[in-house]
Tab-separated table of C-alpha atoms (C1' of nucleotides) in Angstrom:
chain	number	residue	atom	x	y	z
A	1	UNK	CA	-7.564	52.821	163.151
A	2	UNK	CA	-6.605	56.498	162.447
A	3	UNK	CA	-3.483	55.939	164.705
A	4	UNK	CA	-2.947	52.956	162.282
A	5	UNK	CA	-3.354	54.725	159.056
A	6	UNK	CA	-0.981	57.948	160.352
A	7	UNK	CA	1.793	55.150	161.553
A	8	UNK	CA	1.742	53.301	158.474
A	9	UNK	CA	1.641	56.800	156.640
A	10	UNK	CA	4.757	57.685	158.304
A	11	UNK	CA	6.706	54.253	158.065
A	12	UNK	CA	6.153	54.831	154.373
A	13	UNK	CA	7.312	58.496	154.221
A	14	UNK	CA	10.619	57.127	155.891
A	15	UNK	CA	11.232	54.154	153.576
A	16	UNK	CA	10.512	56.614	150.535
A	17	UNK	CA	11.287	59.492	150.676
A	18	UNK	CA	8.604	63.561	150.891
A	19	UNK	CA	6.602	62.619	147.708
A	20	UNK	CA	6.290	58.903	148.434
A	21	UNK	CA	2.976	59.388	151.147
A	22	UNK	CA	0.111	57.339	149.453
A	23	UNK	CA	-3.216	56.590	150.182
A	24	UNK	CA	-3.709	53.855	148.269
A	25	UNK	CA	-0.299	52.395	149.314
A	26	UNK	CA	-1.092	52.463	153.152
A	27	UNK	CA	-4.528	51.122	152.559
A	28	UNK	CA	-3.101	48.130	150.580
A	29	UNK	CA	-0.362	47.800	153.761
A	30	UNK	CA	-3.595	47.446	156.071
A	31	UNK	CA	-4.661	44.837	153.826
A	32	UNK	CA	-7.792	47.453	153.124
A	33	UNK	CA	-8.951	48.864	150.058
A	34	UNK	CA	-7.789	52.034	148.900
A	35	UNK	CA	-11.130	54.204	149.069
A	36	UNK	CA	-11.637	52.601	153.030
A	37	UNK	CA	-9.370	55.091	154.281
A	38	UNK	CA	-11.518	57.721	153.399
A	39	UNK	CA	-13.621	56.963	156.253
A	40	UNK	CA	-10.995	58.585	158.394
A	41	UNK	CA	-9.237	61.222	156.352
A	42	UNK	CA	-11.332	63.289	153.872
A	43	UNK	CA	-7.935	63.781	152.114
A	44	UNK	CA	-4.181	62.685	151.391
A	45	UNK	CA	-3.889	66.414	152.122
A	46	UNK	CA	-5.643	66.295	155.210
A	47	UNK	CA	-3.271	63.298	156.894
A	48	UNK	CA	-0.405	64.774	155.672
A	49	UNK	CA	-1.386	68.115	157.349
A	50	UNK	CA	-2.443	66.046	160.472
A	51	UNK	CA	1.374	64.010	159.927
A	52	UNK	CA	2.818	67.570	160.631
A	53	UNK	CA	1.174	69.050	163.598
A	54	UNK	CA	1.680	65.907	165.112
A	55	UNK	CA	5.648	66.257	163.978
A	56	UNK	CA	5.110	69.904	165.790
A	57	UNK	CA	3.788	68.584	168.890
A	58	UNK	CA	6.654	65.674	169.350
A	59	UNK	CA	9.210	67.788	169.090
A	60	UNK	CA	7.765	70.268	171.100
A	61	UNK	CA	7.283	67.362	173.794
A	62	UNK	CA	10.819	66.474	173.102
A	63	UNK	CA	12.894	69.814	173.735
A	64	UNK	CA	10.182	70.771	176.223
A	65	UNK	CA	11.878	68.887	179.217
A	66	UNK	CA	15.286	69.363	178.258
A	67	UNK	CA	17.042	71.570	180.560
A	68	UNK	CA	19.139	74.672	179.547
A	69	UNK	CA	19.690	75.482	176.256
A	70	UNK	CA	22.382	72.916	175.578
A	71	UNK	CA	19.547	70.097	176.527
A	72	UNK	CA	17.721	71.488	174.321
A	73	UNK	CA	20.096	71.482	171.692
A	74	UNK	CA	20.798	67.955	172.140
A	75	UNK	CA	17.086	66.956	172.311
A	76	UNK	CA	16.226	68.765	169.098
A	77	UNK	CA	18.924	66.946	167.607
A	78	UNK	CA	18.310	63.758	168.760
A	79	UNK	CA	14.605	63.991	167.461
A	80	UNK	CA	15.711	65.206	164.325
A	81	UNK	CA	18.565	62.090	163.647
A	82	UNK	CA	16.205	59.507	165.374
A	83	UNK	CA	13.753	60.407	162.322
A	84	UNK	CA	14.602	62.658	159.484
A	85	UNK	CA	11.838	62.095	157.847
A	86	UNK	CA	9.168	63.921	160.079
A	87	UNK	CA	12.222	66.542	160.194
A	88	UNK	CA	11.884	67.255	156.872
A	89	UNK	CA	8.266	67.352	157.201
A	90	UNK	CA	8.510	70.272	159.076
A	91	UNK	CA	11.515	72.023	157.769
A	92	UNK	CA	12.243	70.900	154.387
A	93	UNK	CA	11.098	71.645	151.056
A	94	UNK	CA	7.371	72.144	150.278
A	95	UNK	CA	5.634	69.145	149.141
A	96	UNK	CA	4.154	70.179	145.535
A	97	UNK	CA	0.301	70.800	145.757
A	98	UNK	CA	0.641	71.355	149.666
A	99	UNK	CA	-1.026	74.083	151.064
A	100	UNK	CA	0.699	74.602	154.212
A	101	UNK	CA	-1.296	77.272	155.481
A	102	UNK	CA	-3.839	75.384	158.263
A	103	UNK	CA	-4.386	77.408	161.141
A	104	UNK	CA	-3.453	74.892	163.634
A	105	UNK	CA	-0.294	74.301	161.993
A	106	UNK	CA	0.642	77.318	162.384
A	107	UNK	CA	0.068	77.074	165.925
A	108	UNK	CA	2.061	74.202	166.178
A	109	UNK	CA	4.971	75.976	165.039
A	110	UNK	CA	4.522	78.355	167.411
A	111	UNK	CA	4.198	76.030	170.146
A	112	UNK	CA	7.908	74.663	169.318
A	113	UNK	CA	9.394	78.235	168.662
A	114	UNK	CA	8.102	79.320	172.509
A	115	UNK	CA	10.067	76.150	174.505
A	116	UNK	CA	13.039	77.159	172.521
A	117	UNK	CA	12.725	81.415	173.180
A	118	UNK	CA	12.241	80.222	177.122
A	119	UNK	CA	15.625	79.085	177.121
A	120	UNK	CA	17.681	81.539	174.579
A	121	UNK	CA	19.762	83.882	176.237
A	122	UNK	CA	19.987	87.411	175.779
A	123	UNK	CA	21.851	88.975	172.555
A	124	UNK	CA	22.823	91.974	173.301
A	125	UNK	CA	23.295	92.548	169.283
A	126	UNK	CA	19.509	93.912	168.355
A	127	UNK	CA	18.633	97.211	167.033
A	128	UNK	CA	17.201	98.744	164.149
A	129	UNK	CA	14.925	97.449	161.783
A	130	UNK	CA	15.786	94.245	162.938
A	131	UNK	CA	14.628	94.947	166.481
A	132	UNK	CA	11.636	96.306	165.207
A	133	UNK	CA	10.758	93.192	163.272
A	134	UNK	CA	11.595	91.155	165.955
A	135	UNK	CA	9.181	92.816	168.655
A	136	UNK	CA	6.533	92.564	166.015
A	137	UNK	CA	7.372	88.842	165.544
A	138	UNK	CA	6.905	88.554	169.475
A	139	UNK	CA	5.807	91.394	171.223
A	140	UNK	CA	6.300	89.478	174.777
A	141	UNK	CA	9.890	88.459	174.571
A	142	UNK	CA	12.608	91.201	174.533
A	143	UNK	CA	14.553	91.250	171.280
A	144	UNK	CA	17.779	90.155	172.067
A	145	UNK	CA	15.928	86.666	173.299
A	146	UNK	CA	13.964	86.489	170.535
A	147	UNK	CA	17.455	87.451	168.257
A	148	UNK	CA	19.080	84.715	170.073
A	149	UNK	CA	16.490	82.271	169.713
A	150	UNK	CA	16.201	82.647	166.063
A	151	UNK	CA	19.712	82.949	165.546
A	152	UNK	CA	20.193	79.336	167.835
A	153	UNK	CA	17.759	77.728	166.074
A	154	UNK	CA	19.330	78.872	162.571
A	155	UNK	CA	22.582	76.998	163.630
A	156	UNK	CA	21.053	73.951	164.798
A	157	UNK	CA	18.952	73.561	161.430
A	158	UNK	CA	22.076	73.601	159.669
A	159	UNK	CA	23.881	71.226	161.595
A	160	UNK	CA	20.860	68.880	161.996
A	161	UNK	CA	20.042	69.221	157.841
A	162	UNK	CA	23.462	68.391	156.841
A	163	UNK	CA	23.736	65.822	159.571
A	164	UNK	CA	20.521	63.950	158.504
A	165	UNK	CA	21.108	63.871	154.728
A	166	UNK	CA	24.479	62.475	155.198
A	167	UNK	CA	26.712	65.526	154.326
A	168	UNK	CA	29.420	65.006	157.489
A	169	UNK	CA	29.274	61.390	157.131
A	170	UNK	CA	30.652	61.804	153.404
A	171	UNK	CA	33.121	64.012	154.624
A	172	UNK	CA	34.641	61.714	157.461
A	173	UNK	CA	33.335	63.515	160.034
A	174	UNK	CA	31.350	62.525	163.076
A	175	UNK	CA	28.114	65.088	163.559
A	176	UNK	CA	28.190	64.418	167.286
A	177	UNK	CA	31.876	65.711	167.686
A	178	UNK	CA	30.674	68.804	165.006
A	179	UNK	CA	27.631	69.236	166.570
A	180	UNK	CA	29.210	69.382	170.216
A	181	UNK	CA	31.935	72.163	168.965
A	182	UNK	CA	29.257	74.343	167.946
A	183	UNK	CA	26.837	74.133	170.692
A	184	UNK	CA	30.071	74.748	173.035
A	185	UNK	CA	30.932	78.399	170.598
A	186	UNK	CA	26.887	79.214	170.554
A	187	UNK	CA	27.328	78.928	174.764
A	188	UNK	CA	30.296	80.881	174.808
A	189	UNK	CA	28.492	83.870	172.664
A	190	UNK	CA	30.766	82.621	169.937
B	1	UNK	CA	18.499	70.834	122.304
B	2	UNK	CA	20.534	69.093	125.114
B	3	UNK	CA	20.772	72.746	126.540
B	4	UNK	CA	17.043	73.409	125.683
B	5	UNK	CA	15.823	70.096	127.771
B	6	UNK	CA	17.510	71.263	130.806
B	7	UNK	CA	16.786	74.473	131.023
B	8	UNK	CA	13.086	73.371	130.651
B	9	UNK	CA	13.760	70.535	132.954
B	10	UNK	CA	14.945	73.344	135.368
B	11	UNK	CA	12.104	75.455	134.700
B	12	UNK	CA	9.650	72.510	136.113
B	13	UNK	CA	11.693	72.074	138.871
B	14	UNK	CA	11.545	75.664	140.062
B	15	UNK	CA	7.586	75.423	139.396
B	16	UNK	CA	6.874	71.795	140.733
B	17	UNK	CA	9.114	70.824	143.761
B	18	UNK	CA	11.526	68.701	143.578
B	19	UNK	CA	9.967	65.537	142.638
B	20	UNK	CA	8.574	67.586	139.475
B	21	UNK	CA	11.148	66.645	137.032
B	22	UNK	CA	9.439	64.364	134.199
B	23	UNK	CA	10.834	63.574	130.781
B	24	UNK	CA	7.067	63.836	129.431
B	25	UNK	CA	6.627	67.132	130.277
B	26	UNK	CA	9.753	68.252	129.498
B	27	UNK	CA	9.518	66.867	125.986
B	28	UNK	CA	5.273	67.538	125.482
B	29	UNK	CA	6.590	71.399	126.358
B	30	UNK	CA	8.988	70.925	123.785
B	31	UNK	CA	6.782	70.557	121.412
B	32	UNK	CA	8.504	67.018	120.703
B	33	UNK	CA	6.739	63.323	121.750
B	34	UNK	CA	8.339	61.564	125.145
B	35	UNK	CA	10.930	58.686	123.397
B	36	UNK	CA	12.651	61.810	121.633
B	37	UNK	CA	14.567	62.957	124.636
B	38	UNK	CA	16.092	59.538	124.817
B	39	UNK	CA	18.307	60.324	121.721
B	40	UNK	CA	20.082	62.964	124.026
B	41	UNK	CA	19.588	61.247	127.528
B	42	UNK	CA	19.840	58.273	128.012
B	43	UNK	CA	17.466	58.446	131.260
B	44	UNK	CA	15.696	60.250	133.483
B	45	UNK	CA	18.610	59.876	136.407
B	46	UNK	CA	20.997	60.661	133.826
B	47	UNK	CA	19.394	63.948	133.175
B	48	UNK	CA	19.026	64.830	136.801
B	49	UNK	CA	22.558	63.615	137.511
B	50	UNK	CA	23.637	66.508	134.877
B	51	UNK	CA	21.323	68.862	136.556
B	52	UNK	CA	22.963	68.635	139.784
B	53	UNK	CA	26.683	68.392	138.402
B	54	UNK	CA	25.660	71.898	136.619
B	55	UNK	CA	24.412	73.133	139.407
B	56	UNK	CA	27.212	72.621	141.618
B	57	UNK	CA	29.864	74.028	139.274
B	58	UNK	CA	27.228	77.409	138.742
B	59	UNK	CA	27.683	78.035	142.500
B	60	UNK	CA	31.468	77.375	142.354
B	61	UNK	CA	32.191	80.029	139.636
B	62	UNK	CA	29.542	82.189	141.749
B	63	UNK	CA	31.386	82.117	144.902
B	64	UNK	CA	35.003	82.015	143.250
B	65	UNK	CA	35.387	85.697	142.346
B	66	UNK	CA	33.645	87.071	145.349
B	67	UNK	CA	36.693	87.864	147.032
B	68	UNK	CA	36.896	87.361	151.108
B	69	UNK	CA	34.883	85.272	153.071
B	70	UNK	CA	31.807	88.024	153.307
B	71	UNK	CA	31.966	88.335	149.579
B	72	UNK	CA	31.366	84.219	149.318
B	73	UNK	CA	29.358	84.314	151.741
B	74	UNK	CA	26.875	86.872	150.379
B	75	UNK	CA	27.687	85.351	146.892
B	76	UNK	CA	26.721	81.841	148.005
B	77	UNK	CA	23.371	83.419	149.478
B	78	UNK	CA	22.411	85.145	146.637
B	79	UNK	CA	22.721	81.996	144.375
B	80	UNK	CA	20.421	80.394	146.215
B	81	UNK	CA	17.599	83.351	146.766
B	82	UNK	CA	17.600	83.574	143.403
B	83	UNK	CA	17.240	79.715	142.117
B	84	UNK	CA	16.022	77.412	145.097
B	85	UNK	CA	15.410	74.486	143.314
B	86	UNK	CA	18.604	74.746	142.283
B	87	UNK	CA	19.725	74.700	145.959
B	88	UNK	CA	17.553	71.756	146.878
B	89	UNK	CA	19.037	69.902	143.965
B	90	UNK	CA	22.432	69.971	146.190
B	91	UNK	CA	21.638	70.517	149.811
B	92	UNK	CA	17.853	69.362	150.144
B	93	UNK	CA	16.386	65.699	150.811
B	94	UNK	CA	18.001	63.429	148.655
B	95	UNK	CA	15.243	61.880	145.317
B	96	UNK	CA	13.785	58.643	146.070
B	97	UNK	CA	14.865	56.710	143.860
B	98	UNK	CA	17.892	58.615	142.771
B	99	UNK	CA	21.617	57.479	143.432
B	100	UNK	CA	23.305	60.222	144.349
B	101	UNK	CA	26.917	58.382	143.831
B	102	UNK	CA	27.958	59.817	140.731
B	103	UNK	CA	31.945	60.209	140.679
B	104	UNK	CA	31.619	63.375	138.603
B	105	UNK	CA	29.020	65.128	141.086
B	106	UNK	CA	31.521	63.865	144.082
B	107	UNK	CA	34.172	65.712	142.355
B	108	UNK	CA	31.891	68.993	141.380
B	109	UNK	CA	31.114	69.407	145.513
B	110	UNK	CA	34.709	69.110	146.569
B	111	UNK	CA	35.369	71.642	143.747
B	112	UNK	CA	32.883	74.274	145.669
B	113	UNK	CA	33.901	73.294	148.923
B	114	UNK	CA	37.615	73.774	147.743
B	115	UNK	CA	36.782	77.437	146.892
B	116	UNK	CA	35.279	77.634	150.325
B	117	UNK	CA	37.866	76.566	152.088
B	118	UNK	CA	40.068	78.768	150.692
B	119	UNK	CA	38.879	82.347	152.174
B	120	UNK	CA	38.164	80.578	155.299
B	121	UNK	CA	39.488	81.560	158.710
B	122	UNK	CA	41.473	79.135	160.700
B	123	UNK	CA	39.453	78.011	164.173
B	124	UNK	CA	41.753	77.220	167.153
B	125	UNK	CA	39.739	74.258	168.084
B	126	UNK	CA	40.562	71.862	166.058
B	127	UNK	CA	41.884	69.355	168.713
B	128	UNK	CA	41.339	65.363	169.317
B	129	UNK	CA	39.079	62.961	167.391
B	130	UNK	CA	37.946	66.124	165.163
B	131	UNK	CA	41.326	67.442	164.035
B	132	UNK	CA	42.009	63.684	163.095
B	133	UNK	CA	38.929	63.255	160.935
B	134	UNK	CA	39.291	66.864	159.533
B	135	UNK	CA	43.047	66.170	158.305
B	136	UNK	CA	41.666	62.810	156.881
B	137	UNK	CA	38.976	64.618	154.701
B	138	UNK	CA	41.345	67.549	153.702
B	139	UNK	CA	44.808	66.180	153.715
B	140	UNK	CA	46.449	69.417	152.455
B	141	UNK	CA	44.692	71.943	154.591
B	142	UNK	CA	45.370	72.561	158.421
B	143	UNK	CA	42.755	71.258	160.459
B	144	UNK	CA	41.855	74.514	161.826
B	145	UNK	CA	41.144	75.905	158.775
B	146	UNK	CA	38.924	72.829	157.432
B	147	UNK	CA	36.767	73.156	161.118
B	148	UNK	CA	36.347	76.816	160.094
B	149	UNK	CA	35.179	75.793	156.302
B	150	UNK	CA	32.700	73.504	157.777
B	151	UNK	CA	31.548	75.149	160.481
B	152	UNK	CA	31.181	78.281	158.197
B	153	UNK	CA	28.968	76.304	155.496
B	154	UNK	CA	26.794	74.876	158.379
B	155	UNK	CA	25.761	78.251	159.351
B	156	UNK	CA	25.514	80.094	155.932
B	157	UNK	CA	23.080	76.810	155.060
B	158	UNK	CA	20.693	77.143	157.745
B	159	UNK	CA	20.264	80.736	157.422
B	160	UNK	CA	19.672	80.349	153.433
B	161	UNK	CA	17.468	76.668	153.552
B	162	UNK	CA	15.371	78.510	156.359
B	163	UNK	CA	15.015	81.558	154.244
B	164	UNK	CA	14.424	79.938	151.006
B	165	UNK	CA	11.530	77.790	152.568
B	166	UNK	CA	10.193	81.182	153.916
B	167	UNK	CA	10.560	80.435	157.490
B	168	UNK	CA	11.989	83.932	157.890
B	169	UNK	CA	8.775	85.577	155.708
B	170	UNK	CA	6.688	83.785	157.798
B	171	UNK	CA	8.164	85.412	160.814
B	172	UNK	CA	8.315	89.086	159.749
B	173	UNK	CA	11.668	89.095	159.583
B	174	UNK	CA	13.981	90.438	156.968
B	175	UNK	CA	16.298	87.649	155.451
B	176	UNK	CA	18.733	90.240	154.648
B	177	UNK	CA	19.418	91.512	158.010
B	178	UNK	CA	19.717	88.335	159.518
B	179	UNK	CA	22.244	87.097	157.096
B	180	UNK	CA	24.071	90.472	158.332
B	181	UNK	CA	23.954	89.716	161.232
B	182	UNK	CA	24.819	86.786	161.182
B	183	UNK	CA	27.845	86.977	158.876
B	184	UNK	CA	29.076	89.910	161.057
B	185	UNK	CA	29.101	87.610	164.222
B	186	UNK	CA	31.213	84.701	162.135
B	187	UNK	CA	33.425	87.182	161.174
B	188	UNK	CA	34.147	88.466	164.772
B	189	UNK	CA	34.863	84.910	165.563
B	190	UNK	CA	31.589	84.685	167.486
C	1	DT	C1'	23.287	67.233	87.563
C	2	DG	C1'	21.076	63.011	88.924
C	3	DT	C1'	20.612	58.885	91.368
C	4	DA	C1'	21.397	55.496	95.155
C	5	DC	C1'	22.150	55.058	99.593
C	6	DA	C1'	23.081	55.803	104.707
C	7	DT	C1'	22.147	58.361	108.660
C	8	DC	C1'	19.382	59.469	112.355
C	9	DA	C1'	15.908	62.721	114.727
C	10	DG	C1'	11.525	62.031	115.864
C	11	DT	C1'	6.941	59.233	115.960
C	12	DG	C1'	3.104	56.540	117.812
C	13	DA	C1'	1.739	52.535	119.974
C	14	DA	C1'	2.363	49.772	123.657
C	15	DC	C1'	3.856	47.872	128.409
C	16	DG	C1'	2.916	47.928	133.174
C	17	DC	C1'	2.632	50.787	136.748
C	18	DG	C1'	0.654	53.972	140.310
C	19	DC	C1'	-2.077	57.871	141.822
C	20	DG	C1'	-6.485	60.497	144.341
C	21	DT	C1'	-11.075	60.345	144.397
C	22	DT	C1'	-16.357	59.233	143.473
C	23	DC	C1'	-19.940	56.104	143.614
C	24	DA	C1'	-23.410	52.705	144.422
C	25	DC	C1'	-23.201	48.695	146.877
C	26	DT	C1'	-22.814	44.684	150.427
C	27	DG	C1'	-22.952	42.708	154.668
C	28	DA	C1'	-21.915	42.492	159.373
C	29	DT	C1'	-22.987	44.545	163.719
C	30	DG	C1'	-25.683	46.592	167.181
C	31	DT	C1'	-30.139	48.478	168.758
C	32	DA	C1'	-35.207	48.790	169.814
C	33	DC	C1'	-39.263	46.819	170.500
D	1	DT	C1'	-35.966	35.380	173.121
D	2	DG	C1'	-37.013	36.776	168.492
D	3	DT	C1'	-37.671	39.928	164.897
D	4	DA	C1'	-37.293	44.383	162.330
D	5	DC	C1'	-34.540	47.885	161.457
D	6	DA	C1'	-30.629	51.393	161.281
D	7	DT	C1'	-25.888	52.172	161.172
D	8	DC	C1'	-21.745	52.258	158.887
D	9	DA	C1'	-17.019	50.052	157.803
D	10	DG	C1'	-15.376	48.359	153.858
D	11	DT	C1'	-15.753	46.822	148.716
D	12	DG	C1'	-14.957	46.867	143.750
D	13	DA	C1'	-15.471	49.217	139.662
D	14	DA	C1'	-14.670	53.213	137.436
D	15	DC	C1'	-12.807	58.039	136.103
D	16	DG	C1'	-9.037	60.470	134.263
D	17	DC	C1'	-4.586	61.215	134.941
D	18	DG	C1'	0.605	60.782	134.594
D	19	DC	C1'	4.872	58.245	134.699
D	20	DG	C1'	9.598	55.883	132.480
D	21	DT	C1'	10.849	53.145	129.012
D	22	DT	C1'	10.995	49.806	124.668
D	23	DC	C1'	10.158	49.102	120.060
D	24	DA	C1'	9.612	49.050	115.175
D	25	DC	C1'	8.850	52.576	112.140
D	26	DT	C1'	8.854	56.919	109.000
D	27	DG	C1'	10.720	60.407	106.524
D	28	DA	C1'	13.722	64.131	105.910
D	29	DT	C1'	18.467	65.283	105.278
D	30	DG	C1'	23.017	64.815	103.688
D	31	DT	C1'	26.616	62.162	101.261
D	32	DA	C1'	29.019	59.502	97.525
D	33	DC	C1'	29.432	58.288	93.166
DNA sequence: TGTACATCAGTGAACGCGCGTTCACTGATGTAC
DNA sequence: TGTACATCAGTGAACGCGCGTTCACTGATGTAC
């Protein structure tokens, strides 16, 4: 039944749109009254925070078996096209009235970040403050990984954001052929 | 009082999300009852539509006099940083419910992407099914150049929609280095 | 200067809609003797 | 096997809220003679 609820939850949230996940509108889907579904979430909040660190998780799954870093690039991306909506779950704008602040979020997030830092290579390019900050982000991983990982994750959220709200398709462009030429320049320390 | 109801309109938007734009709330802060607004809008889409056409033609002029590409690029950062919603309005998830197919807001993003494309580099890649599409969308410009233009706004946009969703904050890492970073890399041609 | 009129910004009521959440409750199911 | 009871998923009404939009209207302002 929860599995139900959170499926429904997200068919809606792909048909309409960050602000259009509804309690009452699932419920009525089930062909169940609103106030039921209380039974299983204490919240809208609470699904919608459950919605995400099960987005977290997926993807985590999804670039966790990938390969080298171009697999991975290709998995993320696939994820992300296959269903924008959970993308922008995760990445997008802050849904009004959210808190997104649970602790197991958070570790979510961190769950994804550590496939993609085990397969970033090596930027020679840290030092400074920057370094600093980013052996304080995470004190394990030397900074030039953790420089490159950031940095490769950076370019992929661009191309996968303007892939998945339809900015290269107005354009004429195919995202695959896009998406390919930059993955190739990121590989080539380009 | 057309100029009053959007920059109040705008105001909600930077405090509510995205969804937060209502003619009642606009007009109630106004001091003024709902139906009023309607002698200067004819509806809410049409108001938004504005929004966004403003919007794009604000970043234009603020990335037109910034001279080379590290100028526009630091120019089209700083626009954002300092009015997100603003930046969501263009680049974000699109508004349920909103038809983004206005001919004047077509025309107001090729006018920004016109400025871009005009301090960009030219990329020696441009070859095959890419250079094809890439002479279709800009028929004037070499396709190298257009590949650079593109590939240049993918990056700059995930570096700023990561930072303005605090991604970076959440990190411990300084925005502003990054960017540097970043930036310098492009402009090395890596 | 005074009167008749037109213009038009803004009003308040209404329509129909949806939302999250609470509350006391029904009624079926399963358990214990 | 039969009866008494506990559990608990789901109900329907209600609360207070906000939304976009329409409609007939008021009432102040400005114009024309």
């Amino acid at each position: 039944m929860r599995q139900e609820v959170k499926d429904l939850a997200l068919r809606q949230l792909a048909e309409g749109g960050a602000t259009a996940l509804s309690i009452n509108a699932v419920a009525k889907e089930l062909g169940v009254s609103g106030p039921a579904l209380y039974r299983y979430f204490p919240s809208r909040d609470a699904l919608l925070t459950e919605l995400i660190i099960d987005a977290y998780r997926d993807l985590t799954a999804a670039i966790a078996g990938a390969g080298d870093f171009s697999g991975l690039a290709a998995a993320y991306r696939a994820w992300a096209v296959a269903q924008p909506h959970r993308y922008r779950l995760l990445f997008g704008a802050p849904l009004p009235g959210y808190d997104a602040h649970d602790v197991q979020l958070v570790a979510a997030a961190q769950g994804a970040m550590a496939v993609l830092l085990a397969v970033a290579a090596d930027s020679p390019d840290a030092d400074g403050a920057l370094k600093v900050q980013l052996e304080g982000w995470q004190p394990g991983v030397p900074p030039g990984r953790a420089l490159a990982g950031v940095s490769a994750w950076t370019r992929m959220h661009g191309l996968v954001s303007l892939e998945i709200e339809g900015n290269y398709a107005s354009m004429g462009i195919d995202p695959d052929l896009l998406f390919r030429y930059e993955i190739d320049r990121l590989n080539s320390g380009r």
